[in-house]
mmCIF file of C-alpha atoms and ligand atoms in Angstrom:
data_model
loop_
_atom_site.group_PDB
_atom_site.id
_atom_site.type_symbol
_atom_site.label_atom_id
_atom_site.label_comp_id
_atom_site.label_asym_id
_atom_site.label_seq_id
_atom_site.Cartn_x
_atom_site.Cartn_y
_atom_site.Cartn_z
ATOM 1 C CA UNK Q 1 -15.786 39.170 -53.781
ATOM 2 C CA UNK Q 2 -14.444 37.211 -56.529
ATOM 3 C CA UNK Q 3 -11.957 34.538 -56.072
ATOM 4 C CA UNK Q 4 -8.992 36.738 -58.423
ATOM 5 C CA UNK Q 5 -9.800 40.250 -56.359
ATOM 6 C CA UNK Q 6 -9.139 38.625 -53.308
ATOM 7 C CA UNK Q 7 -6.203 37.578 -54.249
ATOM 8 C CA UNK Q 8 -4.976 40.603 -55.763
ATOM 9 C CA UNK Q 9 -6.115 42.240 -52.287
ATOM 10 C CA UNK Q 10 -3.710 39.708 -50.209
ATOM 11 C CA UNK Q 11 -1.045 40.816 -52.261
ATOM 12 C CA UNK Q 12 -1.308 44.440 -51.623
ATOM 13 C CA UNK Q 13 -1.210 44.130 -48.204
ATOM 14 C CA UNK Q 14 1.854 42.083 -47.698
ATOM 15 C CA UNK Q 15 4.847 43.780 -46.960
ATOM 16 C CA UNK Q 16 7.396 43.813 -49.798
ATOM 17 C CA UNK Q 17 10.935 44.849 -50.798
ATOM 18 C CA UNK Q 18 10.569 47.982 -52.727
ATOM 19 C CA UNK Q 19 14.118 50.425 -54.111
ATOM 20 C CA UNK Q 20 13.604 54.299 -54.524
ATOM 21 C CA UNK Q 21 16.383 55.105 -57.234
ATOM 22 C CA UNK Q 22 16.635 58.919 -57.123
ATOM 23 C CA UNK Q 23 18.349 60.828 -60.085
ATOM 24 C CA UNK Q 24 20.793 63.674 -59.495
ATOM 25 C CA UNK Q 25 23.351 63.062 -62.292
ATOM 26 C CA UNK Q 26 22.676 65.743 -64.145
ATOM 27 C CA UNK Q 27 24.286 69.006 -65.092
ATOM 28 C CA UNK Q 28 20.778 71.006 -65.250
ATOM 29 C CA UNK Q 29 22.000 73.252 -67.932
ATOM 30 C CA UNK Q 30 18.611 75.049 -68.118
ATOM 31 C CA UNK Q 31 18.996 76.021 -64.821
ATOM 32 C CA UNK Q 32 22.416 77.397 -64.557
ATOM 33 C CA UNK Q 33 25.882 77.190 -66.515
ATOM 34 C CA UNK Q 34 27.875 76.724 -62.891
ATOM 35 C CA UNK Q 35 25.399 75.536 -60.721
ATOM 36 C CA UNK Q 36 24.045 71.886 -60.216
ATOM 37 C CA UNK Q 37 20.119 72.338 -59.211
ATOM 38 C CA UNK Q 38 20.036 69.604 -57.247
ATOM 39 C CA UNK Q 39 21.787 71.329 -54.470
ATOM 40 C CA UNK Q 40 20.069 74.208 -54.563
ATOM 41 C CA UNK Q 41 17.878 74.999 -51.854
ATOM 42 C CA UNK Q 42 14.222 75.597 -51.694
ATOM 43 C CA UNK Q 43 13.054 77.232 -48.728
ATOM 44 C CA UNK Q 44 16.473 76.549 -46.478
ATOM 45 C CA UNK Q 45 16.555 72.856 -47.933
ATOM 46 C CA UNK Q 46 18.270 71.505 -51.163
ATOM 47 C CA UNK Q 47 16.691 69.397 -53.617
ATOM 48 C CA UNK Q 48 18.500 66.629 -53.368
ATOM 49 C CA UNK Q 49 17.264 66.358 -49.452
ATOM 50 C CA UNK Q 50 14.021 67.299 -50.663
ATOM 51 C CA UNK Q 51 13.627 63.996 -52.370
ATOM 52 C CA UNK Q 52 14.948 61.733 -50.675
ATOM 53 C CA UNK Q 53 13.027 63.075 -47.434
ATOM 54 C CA UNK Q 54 9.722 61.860 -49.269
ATOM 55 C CA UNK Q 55 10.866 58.271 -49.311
ATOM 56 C CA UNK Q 56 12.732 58.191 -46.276
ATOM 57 C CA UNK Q 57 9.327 58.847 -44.720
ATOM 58 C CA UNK Q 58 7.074 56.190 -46.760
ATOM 59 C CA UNK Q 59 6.914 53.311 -45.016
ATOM 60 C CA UNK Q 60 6.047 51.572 -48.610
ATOM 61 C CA UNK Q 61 10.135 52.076 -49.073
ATOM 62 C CA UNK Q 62 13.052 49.748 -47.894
ATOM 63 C CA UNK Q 63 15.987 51.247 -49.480
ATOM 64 C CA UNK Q 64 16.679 54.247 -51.328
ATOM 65 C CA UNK Q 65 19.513 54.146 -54.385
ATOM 66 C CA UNK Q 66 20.836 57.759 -55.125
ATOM 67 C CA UNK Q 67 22.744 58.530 -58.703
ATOM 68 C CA UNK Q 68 25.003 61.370 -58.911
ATOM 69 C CA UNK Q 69 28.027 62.574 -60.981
ATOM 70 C CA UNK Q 70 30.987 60.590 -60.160
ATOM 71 C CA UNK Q 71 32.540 63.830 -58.487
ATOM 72 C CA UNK Q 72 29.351 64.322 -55.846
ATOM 73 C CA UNK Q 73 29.081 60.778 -54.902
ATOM 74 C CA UNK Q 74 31.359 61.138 -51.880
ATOM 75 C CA UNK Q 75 29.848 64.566 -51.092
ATOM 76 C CA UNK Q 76 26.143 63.349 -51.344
ATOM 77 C CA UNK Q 77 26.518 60.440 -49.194
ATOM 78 C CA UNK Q 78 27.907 62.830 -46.418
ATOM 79 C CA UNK Q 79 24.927 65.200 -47.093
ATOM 80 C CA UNK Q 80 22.249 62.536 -47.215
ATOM 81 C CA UNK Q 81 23.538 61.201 -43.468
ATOM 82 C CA UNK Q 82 23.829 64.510 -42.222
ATOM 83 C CA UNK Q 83 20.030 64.994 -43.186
ATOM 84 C CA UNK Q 84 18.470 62.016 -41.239
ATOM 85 C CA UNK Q 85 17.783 59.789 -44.679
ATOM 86 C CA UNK Q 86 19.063 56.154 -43.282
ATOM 87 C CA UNK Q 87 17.748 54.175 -45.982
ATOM 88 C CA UNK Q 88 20.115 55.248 -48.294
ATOM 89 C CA UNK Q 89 22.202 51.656 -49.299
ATOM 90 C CA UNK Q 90 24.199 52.721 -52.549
ATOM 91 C CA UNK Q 91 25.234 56.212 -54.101
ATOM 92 C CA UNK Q 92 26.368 55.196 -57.115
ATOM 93 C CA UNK Q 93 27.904 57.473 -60.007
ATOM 94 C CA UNK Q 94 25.613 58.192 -63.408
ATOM 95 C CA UNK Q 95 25.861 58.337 -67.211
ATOM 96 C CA UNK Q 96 25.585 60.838 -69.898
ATOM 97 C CA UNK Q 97 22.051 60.255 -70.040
ATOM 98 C CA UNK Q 98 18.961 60.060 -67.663
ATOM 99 C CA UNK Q 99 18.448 56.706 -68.984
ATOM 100 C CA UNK Q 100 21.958 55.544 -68.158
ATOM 101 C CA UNK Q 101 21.820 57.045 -65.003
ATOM 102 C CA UNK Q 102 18.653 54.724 -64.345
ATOM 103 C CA UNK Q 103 20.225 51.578 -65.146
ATOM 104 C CA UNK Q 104 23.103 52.748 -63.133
ATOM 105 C CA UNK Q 105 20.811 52.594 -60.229
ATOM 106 C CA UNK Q 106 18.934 49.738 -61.204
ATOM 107 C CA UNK Q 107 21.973 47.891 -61.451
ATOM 108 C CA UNK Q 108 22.562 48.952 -57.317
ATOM 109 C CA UNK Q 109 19.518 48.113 -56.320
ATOM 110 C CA UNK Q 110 18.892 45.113 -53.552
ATOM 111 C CA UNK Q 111 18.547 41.405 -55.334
ATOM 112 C CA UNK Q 112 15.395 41.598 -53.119
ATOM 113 C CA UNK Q 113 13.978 44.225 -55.030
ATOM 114 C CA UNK Q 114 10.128 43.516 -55.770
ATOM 115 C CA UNK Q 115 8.714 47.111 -57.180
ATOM 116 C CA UNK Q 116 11.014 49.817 -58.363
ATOM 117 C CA UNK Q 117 10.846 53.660 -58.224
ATOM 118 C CA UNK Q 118 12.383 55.959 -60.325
ATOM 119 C CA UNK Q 119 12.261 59.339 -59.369
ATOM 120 C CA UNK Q 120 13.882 62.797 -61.050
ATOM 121 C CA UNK Q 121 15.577 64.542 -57.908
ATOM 122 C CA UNK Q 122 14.774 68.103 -59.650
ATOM 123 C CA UNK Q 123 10.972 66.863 -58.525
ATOM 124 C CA UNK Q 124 11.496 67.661 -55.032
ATOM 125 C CA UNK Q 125 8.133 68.650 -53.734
ATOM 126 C CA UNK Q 126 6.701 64.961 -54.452
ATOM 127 C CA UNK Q 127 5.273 64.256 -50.856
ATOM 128 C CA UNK Q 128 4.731 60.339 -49.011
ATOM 129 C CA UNK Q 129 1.460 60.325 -50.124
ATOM 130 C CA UNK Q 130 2.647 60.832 -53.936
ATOM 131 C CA UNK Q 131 4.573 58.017 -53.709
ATOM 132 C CA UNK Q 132 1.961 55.617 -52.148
ATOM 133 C CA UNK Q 133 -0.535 56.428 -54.603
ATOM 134 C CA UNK Q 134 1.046 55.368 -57.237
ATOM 135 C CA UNK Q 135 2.928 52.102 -55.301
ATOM 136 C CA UNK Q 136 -0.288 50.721 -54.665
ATOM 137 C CA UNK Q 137 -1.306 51.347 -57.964
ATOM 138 C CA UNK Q 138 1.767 49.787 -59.569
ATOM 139 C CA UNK Q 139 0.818 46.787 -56.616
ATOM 140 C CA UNK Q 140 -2.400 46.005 -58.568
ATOM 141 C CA UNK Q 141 -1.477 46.660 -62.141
ATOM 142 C CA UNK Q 142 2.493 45.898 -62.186
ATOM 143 C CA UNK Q 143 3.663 49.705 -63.255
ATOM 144 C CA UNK Q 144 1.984 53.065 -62.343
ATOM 145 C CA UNK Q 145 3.796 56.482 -62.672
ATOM 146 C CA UNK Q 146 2.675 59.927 -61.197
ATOM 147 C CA UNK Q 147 1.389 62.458 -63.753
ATOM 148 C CA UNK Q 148 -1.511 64.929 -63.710
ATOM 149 C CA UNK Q 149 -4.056 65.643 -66.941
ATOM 150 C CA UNK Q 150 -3.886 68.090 -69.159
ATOM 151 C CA UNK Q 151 -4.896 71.606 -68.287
ATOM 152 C CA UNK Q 152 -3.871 73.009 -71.736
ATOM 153 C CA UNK Q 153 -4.795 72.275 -74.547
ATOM 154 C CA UNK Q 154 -2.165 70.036 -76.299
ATOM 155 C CA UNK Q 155 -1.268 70.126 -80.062
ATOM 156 C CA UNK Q 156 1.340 68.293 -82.062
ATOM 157 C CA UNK Q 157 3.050 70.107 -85.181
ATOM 158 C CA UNK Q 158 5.385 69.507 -87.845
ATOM 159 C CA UNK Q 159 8.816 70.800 -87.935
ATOM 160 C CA UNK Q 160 7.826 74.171 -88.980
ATOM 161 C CA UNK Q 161 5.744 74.518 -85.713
ATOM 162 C CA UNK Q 162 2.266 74.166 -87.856
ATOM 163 C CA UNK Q 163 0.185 72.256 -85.952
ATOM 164 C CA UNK Q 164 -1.104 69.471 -87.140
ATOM 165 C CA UNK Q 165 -3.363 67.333 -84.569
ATOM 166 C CA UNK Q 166 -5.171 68.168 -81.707
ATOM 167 C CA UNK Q 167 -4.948 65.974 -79.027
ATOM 168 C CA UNK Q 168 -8.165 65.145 -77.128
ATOM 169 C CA UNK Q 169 -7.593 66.891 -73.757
ATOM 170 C CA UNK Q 170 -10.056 64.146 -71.914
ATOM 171 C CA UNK Q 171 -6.497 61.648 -72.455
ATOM 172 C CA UNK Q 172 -3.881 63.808 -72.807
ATOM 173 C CA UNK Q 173 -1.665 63.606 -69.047
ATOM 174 C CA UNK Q 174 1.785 65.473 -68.532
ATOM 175 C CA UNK Q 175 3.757 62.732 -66.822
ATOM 176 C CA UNK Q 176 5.910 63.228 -64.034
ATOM 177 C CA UNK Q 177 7.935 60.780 -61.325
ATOM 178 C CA UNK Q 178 8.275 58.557 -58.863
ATOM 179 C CA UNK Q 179 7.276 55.801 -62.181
ATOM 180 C CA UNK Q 180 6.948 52.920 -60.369
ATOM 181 C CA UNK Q 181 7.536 49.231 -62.152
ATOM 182 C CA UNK Q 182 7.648 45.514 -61.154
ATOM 183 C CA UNK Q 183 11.530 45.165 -60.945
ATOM 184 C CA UNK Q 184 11.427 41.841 -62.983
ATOM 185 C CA UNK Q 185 9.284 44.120 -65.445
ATOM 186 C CA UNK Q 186 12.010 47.252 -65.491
ATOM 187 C CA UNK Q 187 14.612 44.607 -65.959
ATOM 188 C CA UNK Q 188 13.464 43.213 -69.402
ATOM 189 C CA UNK Q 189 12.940 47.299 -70.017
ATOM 190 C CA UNK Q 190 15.959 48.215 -69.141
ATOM 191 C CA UNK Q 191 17.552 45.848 -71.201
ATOM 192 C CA UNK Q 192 15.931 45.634 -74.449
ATOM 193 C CA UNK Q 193 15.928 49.575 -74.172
ATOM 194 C CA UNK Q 194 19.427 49.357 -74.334
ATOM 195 C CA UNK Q 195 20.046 46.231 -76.539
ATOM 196 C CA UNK Q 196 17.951 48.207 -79.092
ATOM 197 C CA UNK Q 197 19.476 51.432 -78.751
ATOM 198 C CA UNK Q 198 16.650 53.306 -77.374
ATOM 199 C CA UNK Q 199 16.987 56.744 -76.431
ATOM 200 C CA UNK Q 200 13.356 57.551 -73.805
ATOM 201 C CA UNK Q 201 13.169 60.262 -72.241
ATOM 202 C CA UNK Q 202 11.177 58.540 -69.287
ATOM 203 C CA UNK Q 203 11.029 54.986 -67.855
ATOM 204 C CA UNK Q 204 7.427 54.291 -68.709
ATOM 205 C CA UNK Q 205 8.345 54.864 -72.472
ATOM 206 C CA UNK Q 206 10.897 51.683 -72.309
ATOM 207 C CA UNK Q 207 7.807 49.724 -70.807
ATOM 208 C CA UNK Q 208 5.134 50.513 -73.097
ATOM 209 C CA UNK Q 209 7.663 49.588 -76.090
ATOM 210 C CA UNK Q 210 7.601 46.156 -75.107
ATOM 211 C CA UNK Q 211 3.707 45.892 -74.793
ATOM 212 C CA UNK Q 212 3.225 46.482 -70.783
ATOM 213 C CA UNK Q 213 0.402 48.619 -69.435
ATOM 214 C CA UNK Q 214 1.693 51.627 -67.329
ATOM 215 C CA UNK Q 215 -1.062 53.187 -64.939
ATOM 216 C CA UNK Q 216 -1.130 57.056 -64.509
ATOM 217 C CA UNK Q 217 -1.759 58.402 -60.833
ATOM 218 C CA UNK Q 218 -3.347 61.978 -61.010
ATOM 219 C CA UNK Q 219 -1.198 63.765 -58.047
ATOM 220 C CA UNK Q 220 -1.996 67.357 -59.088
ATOM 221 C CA UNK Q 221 0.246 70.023 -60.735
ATOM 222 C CA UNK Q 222 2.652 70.646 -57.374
ATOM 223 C CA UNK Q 223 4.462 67.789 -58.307
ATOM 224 C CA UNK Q 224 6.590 70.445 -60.388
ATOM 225 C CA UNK Q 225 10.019 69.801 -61.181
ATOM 226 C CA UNK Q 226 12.987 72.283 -61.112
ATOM 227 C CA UNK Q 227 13.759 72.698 -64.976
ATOM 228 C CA UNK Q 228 14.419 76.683 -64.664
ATOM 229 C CA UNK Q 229 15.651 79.436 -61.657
ATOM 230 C CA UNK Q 230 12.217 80.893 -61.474
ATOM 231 C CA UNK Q 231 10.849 77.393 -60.484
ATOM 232 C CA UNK Q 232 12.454 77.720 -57.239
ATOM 233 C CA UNK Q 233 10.057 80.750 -56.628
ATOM 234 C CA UNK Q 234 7.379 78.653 -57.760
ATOM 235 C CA UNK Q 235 8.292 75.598 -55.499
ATOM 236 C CA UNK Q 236 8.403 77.484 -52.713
ATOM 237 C CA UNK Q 237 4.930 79.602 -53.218
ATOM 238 C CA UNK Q 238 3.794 75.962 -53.542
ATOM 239 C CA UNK Q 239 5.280 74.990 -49.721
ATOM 240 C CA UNK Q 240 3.788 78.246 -48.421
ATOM 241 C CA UNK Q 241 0.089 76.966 -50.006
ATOM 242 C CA UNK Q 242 0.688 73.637 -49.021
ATOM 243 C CA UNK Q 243 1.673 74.469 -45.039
ATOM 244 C CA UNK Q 244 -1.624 77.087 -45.483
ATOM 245 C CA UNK Q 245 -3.720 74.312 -46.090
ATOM 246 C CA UNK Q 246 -2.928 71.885 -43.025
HETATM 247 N N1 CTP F 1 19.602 63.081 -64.671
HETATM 248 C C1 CTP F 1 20.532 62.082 -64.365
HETATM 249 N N2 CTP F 1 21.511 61.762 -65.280
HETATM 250 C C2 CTP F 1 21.592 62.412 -66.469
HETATM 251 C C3 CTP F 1 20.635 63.408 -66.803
HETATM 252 C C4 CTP F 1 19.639 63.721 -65.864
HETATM 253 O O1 CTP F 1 20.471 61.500 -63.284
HETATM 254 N N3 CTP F 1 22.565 62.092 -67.309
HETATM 255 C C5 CTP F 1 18.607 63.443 -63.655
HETATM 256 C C6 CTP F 1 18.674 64.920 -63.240
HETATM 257 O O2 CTP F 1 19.643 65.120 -62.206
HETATM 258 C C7 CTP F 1 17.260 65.224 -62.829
HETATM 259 C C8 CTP F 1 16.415 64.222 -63.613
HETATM 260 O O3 CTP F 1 17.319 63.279 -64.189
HETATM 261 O O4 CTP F 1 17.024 65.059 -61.448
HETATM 262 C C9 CTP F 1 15.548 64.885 -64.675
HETATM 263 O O5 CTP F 1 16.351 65.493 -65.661
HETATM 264 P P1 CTP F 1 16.343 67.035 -66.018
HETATM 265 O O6 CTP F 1 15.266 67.756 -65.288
HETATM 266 O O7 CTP F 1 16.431 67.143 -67.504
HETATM 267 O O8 CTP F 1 17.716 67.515 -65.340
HETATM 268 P P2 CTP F 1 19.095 67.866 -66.033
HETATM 269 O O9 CTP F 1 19.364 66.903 -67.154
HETATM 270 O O10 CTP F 1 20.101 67.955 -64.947
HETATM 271 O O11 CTP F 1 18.800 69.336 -66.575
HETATM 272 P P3 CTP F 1 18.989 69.905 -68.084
HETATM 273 O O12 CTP F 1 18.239 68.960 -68.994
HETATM 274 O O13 CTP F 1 18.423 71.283 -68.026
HETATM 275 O O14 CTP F 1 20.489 69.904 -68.349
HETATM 276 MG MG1 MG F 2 18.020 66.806 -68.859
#
């Protein structure tokens, strides 16, 4: 084994410092007009819990940072104890955008903080596992973020919906969350994202800007998330499957 490998192999198994921020400051208006999705429940649990159950139970996790609207903060704190989750260490109030909402948590986040993951609540049937794959991962190569290839085949258009490229399906991915970063990494992100103006729709996008190579993590297609109501149907056909194959 080469001198750099084992090096990068003692550094994977230390034991580090690593923040979960979850997301749940949004008004999921594809869902519902009146209600917020991440308190809905999917098979007798809500989505909120859902999440925050997977990191609670990865050991790779120290603390776990939870961003809701400024009116749930008080109410999620209460329903996060009342579930067993003990790691929680801030609930802190979002912004009008996911982004904001993830520097809003960022900011929270432990001074210890060596890897960071960002995570959409509304993806609430991510599993331990999930999140392990792609911290070790983000361990080797600084950033990794869940996702799954391609099934489809994918096609860009113009703005009259005529397509004009295929993309090759061998590299096309559909990328999902926990995206995982090097928090001295996400910082510089974070920041020139915002100095710049930058409106991304995802955390790895604000990497990749600045030059930094994010990992992908093939998880598989159950790591859904809760856009629409007849995803909670789906969500929970995917529990049923999932307790079917133990
Ligand atoms: N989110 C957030 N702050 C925002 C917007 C979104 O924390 N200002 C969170 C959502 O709560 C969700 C995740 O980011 O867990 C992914 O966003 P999305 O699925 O788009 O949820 P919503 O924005 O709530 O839904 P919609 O776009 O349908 O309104
Ligand atoms: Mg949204």
């Amino acid at each position: 084994m080469g001198k750099l490998s084992s090096l990068i192999r003692a550094a994977a198994g230390k034991k580090r410092f690593n923040s979960a921020i979850i997301l749940a400051a949004g008004s999921g208006k594809r869902f519902s007009d009146d209600t917020a999705k991440q308190f809905v429940e999917v098979a007798g649990e809500s989505v909120l819990v859902r999440s925050a159950k997977a990191f609670e139970n990865s050991e790779l996790i120290s603390e776990i940072i939870v961003v809701t609207r400024q009116a749930d903060v008080e109410g999620c704190r209460n329903i996060l104890k009342e579930n067993g989750i003990t790691k929680t260490t801030r609930v802190v109030a979002g912004g009008d955008t996911r982004q904001k909402s993830a520097k809003n948590g960022f900011d929270a986040v432990n001074p210890a903080c060596e890897f960071v993951a960002i995570h959409d609540a509304a993806r609430c049937l991510v599993t331990p596992e999930m999140i392990e794959a792609a911290m070790e991962s983000a361990y080797v190569h600084g950033a990794c973020a869940c996702a799954t290839k391609a099934t489809d085949t994918i096609k860009k258009t113009d703005g009259a919906n005529s397509i004009t490229e295929t993309v090759n399906r061998d590299n096309a991915w559909l990328v999902q969350t926990p995206q995982i970063f090097m928090a001295d990494m996400y910082r510089a992100a974070a920041y020139m994202g915002e100095k710049d103006n930058v409106e991304a729709t995802d955390d790895c996008a604000l990497c990749e800007r600045l030059g930094f190579k994010v990992k992908l993590v093939d998880v598989g297609k159950t790591n859904m998330k809760i856009t629409y109501p007849e995803d909670i149907i789906i969500a929970e056909a995917i529990l049923k499957y999932r307790e079917g194959n133990k």
